[in-house]
PDB file of C-alpha atoms in Angstrom:
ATOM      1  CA  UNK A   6    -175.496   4.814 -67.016  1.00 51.00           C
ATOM      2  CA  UNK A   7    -173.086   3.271 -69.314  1.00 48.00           C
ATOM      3  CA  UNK A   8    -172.271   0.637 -66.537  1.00 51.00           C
ATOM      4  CA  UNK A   9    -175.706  -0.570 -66.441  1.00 59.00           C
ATOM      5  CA  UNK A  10    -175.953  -0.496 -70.090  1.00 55.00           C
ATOM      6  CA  UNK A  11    -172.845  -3.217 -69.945  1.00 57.00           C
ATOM      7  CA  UNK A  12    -174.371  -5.033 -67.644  1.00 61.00           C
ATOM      8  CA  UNK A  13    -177.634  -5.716 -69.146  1.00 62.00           C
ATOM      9  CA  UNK A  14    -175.592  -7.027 -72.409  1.00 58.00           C
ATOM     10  CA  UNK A  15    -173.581  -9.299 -70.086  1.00 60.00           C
ATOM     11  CA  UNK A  16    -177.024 -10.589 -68.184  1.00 61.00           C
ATOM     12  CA  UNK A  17    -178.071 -10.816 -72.021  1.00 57.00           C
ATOM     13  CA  UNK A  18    -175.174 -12.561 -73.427  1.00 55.00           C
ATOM     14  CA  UNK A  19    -174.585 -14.787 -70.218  1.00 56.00           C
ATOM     15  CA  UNK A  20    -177.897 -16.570 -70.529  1.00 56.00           C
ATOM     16  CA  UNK A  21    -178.961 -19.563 -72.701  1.00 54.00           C
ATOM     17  CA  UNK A  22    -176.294 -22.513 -73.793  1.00 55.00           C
ATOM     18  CA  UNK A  23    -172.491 -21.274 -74.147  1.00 56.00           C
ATOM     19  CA  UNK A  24    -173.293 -18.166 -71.808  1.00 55.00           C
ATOM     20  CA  UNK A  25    -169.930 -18.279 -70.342  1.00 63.00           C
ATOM     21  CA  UNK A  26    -168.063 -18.450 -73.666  1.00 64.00           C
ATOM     22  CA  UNK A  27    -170.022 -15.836 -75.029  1.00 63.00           C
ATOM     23  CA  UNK A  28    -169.205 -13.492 -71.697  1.00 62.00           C
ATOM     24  CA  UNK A  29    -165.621 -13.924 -72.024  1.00 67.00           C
ATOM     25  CA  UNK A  30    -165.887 -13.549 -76.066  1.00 69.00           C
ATOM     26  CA  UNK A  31    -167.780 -10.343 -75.227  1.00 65.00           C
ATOM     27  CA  UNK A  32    -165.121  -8.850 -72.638  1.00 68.00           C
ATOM     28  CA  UNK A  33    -162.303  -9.644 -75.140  1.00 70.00           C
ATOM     29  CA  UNK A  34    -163.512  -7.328 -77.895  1.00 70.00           C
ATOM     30  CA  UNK A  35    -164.366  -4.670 -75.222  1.00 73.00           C
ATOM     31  CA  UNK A  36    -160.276  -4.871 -74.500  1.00 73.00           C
ATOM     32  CA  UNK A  37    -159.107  -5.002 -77.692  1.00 71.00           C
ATOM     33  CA  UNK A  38    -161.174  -1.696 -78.813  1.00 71.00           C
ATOM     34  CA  UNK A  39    -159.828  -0.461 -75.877  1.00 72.00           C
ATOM     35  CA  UNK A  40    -156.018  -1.254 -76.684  1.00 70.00           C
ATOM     36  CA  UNK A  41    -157.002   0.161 -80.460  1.00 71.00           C
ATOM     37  CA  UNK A  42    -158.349   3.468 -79.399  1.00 68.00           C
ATOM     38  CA  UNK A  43    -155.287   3.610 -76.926  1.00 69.00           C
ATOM     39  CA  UNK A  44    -152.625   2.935 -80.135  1.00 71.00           C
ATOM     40  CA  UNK A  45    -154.669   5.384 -82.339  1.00 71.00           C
ATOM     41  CA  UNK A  46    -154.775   8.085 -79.491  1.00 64.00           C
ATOM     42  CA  UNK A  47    -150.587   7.587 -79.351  1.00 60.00           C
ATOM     43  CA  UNK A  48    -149.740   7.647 -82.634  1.00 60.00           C
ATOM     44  CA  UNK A  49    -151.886  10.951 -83.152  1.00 58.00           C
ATOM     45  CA  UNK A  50    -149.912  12.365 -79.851  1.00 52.00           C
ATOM     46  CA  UNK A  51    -146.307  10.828 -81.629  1.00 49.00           C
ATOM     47  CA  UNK A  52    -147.311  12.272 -84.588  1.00 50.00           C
ATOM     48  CA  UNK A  53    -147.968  16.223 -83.994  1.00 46.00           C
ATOM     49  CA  UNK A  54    -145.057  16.295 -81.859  1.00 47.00           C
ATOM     50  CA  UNK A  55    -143.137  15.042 -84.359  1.00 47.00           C
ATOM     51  CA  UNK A  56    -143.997  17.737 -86.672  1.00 44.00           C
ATOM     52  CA  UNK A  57    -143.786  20.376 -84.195  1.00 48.00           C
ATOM     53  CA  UNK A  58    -140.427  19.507 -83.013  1.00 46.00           C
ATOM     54  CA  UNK A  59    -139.310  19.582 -86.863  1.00 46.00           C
ATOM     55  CA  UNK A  60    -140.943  23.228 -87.354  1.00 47.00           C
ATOM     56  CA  UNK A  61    -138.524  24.490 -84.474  1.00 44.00           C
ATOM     57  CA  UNK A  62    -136.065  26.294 -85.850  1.00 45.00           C
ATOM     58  CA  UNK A  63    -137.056  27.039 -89.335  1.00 47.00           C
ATOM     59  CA  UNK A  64    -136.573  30.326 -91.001  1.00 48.00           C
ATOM     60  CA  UNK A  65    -137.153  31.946 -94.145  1.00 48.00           C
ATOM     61  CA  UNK A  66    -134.446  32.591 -96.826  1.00 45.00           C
ATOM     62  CA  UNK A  67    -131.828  34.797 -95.976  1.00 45.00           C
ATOM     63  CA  UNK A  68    -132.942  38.240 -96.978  1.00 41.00           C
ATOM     64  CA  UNK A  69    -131.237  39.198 -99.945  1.00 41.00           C
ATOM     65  CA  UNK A  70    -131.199  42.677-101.997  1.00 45.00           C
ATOM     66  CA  UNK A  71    -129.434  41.981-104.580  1.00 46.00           C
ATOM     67  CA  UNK A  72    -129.497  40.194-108.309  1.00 46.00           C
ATOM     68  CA  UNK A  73    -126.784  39.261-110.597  1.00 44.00           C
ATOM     69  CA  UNK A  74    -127.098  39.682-114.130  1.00 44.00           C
ATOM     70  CA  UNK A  75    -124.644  38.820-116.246  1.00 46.00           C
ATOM     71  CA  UNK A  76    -124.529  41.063-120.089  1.00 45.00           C
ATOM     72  CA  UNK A  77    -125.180  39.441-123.183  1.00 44.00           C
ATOM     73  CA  UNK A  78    -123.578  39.987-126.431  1.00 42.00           C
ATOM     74  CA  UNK A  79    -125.163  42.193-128.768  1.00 40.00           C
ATOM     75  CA  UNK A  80    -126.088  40.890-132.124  1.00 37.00           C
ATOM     76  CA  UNK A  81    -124.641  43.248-135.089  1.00 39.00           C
ATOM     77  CA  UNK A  82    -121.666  44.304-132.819  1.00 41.00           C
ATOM     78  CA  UNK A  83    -118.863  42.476-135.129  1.00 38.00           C
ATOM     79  CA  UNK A  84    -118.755  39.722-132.643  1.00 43.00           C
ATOM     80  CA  UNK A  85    -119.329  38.493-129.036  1.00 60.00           C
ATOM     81  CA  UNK A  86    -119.363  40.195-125.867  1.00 80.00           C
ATOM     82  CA  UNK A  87    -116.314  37.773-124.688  1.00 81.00           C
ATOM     83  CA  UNK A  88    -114.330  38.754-127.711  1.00 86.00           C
ATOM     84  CA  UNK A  89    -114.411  42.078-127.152  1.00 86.00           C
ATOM     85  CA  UNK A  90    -113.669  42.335-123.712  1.00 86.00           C
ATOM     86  CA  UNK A  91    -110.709  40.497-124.683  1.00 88.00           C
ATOM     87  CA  UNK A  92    -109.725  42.857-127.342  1.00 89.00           C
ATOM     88  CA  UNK A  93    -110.134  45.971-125.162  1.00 90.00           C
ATOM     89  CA  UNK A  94    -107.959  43.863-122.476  1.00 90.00           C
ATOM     90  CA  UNK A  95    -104.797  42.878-124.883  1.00 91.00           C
ATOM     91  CA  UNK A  96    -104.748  46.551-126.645  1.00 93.00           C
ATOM     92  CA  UNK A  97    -104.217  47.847-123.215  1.00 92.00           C
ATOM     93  CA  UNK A  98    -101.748  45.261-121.812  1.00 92.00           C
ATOM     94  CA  UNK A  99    -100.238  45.490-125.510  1.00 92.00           C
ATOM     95  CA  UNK A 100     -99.457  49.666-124.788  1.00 92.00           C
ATOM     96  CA  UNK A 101     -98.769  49.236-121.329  1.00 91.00           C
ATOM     97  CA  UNK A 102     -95.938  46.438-121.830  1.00 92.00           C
ATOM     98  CA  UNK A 103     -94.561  48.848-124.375  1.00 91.00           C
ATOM     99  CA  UNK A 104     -93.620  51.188-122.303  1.00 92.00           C
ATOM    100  CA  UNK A 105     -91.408  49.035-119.994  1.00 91.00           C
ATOM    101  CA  UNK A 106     -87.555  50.024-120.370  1.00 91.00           C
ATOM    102  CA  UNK A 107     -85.953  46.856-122.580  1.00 91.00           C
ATOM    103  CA  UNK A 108     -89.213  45.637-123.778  1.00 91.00           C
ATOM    104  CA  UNK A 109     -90.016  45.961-127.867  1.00 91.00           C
ATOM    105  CA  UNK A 110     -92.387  44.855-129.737  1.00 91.00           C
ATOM    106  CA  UNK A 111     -95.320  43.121-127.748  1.00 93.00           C
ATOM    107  CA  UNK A 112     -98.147  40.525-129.035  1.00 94.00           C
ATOM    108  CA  UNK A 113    -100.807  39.852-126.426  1.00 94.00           C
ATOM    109  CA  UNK A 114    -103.416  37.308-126.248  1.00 94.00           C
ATOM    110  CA  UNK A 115    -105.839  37.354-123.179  1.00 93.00           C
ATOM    111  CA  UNK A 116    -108.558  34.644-122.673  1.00 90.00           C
ATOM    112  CA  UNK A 117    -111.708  35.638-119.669  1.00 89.00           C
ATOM    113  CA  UNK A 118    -114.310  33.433-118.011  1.00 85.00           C
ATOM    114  CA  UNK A 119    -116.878  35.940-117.419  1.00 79.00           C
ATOM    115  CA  UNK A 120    -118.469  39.161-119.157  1.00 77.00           C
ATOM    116  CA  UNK A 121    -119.233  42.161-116.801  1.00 74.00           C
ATOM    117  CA  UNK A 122    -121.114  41.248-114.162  1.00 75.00           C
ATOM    118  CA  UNK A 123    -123.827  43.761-112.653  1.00 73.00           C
ATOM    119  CA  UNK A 124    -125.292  43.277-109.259  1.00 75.00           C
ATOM    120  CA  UNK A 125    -128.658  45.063-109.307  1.00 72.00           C
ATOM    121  CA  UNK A 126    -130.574  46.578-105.821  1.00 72.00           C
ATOM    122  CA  UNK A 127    -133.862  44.740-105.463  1.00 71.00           C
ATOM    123  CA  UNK A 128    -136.619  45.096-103.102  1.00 69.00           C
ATOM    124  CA  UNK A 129    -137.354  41.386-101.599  1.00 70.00           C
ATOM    125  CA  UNK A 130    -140.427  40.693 -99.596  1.00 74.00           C
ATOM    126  CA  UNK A 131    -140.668  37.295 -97.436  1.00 74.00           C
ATOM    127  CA  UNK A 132    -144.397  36.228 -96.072  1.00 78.00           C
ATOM    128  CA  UNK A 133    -144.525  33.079 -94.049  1.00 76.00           C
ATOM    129  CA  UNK A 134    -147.533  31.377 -93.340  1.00 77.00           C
ATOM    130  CA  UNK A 135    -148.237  28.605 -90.792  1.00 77.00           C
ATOM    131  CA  UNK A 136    -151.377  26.014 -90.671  1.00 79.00           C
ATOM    132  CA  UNK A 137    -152.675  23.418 -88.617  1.00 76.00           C
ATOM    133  CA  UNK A 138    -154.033  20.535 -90.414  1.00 74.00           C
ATOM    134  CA  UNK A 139    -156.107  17.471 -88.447  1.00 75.00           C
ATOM    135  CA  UNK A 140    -156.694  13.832 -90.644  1.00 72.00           C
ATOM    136  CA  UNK A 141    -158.864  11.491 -90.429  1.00 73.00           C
ATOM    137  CA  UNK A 142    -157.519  10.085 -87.007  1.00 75.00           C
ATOM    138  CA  UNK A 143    -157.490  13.026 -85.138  1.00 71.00           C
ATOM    139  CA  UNK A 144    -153.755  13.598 -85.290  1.00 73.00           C
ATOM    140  CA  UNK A 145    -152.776  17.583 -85.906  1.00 73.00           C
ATOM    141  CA  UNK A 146    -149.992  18.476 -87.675  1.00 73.00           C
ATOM    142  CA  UNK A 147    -148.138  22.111 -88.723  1.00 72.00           C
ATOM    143  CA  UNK A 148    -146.953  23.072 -91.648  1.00 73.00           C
ATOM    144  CA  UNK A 149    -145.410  26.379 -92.503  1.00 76.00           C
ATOM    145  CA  UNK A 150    -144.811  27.399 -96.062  1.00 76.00           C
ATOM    146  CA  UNK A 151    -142.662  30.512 -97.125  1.00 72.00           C
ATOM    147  CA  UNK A 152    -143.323  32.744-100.311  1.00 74.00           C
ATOM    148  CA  UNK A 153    -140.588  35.415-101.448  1.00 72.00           C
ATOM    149  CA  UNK A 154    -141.294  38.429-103.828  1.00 72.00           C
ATOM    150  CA  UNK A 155    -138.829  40.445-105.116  1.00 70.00           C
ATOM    151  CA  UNK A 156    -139.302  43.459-107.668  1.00 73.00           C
ATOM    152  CA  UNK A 157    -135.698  45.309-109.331  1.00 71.00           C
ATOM    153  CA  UNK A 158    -135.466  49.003-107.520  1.00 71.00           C
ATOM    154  CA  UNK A 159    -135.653  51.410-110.641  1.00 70.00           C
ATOM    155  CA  UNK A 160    -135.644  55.344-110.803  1.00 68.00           C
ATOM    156  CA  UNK A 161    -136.737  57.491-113.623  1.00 70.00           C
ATOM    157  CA  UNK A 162    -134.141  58.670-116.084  1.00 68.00           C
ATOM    158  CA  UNK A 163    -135.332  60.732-119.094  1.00 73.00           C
ATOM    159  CA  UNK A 164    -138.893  59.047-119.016  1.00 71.00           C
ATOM    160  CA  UNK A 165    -136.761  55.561-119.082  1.00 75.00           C
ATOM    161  CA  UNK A 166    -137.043  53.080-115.417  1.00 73.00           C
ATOM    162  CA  UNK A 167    -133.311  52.498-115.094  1.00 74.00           C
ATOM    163  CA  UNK A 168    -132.391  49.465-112.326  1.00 74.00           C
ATOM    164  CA  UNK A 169    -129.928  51.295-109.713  1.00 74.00           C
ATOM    165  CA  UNK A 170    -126.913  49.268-110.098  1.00 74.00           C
ATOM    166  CA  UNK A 171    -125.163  48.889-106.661  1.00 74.00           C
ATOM    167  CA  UNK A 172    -121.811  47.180-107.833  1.00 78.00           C
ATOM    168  CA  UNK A 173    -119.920  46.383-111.377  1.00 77.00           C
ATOM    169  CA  UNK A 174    -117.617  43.116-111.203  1.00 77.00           C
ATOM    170  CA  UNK A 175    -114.835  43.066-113.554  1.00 80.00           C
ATOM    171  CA  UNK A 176    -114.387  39.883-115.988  1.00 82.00           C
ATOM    172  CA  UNK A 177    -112.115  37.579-114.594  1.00 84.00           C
ATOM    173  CA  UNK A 178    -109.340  36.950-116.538  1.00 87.00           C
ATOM    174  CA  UNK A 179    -108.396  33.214-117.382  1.00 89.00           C
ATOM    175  CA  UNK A 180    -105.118  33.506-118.670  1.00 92.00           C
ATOM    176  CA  UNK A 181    -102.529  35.539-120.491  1.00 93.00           C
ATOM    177  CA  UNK A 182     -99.728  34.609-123.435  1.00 94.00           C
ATOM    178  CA  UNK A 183     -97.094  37.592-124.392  1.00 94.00           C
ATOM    179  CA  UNK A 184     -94.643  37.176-127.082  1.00 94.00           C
ATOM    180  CA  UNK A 185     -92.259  39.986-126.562  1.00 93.00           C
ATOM    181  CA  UNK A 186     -88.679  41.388-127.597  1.00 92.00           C
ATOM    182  CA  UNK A 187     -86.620  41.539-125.124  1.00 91.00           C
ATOM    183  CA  UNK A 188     -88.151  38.872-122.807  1.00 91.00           C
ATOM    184  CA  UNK A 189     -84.981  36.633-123.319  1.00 92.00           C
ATOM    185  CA  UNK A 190     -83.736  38.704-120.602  1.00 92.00           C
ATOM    186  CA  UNK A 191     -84.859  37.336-117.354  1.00 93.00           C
ATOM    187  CA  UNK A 192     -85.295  40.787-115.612  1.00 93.00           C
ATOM    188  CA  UNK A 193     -87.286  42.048-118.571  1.00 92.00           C
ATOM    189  CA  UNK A 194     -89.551  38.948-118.234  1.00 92.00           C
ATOM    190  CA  UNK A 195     -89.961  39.171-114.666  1.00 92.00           C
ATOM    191  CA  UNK A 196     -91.236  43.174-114.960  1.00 93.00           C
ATOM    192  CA  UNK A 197     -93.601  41.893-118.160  1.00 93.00           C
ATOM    193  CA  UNK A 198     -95.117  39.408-115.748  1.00 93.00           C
ATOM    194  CA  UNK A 199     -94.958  41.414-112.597  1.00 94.00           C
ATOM    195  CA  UNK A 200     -96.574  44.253-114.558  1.00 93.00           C
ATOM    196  CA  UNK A 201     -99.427  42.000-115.844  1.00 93.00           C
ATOM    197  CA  UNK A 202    -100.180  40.650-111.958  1.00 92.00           C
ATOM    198  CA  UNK A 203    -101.019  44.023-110.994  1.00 92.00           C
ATOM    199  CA  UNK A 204    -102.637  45.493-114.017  1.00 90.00           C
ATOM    200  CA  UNK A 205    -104.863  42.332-114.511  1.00 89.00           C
ATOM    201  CA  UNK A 206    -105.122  41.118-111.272  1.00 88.00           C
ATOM    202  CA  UNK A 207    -103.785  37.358-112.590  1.00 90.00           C
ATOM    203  CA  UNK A 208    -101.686  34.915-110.689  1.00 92.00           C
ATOM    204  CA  UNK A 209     -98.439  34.607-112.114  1.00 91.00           C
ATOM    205  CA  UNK A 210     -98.886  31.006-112.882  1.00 93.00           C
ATOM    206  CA  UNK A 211    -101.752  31.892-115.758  1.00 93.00           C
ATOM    207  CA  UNK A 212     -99.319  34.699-117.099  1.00 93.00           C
ATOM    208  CA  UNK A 213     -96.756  33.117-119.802  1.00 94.00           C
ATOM    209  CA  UNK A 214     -94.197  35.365-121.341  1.00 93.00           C
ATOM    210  CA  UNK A 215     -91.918  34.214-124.171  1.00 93.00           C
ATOM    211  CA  UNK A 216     -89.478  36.599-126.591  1.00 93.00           C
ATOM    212  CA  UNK A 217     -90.093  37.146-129.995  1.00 90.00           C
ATOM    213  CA  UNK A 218     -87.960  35.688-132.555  1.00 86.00           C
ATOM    214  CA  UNK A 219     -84.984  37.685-134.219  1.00 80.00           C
ATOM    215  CA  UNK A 220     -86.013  39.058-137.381  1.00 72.00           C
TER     216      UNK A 220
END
């Protein structure tokens, strides 16, 4: 039917003056709609392979259970959480360097990066959905979108919802100064700093140890 349609228009077209160059005008639009459609039908076939191939492959966010939460200082407390982690930190290293045979009298100064650092259990829930969307063209294309929800696990203490804490990391120190009697002797200085490795878990090179003046 369509054939006979065409060539009605071209027993149309082909009559009167300029016939001829209207019939060849005629059959040159027919192929370039043809070549269009063609370029608009590849481009929609280049296109939703395109996205498909970049959908391969893609996963949600690794599954985590776990927050970090770092503790802030309380207001009122005679000063910052930093300072007194460092306080607690140089009394200790102060009494524990006291003890060591040959060592005297001991100042300590300790400096830390980090407060406490809690590590919380939390319940995560990942949902991924994936459309198809068409345009104007024709041409299909995927997208897949990801949504994460995540509530803190808490059980009831005294009426109170506690968060289970499932690990406590300890403040790393930064570095250490010790003014000591008794570190003019190089064995004594080596046990202050060896001592002060282990205790505080500090390379030696943020450990310094000096001796105390002679009074």
């Amino acid at each position: 039917m369509m054939g006979n349609w065409l060539k009605r228009l071209e027993q149309w077209l082909g009559g009167g003056a300029n016939g001829a160059r209207k019939m060849q005008t005629f059959r040159w639009l027919i192929i370039l709609g043809l070549v269009g459609v063609a370029i608009m039908l590849f481009n929609s076939f280049v296109n939703v392979k395109k996205l498909d191939h970049e959908n391969i492959g893609r996963e949600p966010p690794q599954e985590s259970a776990m927050i970090s939460t770092t503790q802030e200082g309380t207001a009122g407390s005679g000063g910052s959480t930093f300072e007194s982690i460092e306080q607690d930190f140089e009394m200790r290293t102060k009494t524990m360097l006291e003890q060591i045979v040959g060592v005297g009298s001991v100042d300590v100064m300790v400096t830390v990066e980090s407060t406490e650092e809690l590590v919380m259990q939390k319940d995560v829930k990942d949902t991924q959905e994936l459309t198809e969307e068409t345009d104007a063209n024709g041409g299909k294309r995927h997208v897949t979108s990801y949504q994460r929800d995540g509530q803190i696990v808490t059980y009831d203490s005294s009426g109170d919802e506690t968060p289970i804490i499932t690990k406590k990391i300890k403040p790393q120190v930064r570095g250490v100064l010790v003014v000591a009697k008794g570190a003019e002797n190089e064995v004594v200085k080596g046990l202050i700093v060896d001592a002060i490795q282990r205790g505080l878990n500090v390379p030696s090179y943020r450990i310094s140890v000096v001796p105390r003046k002679q009074e």
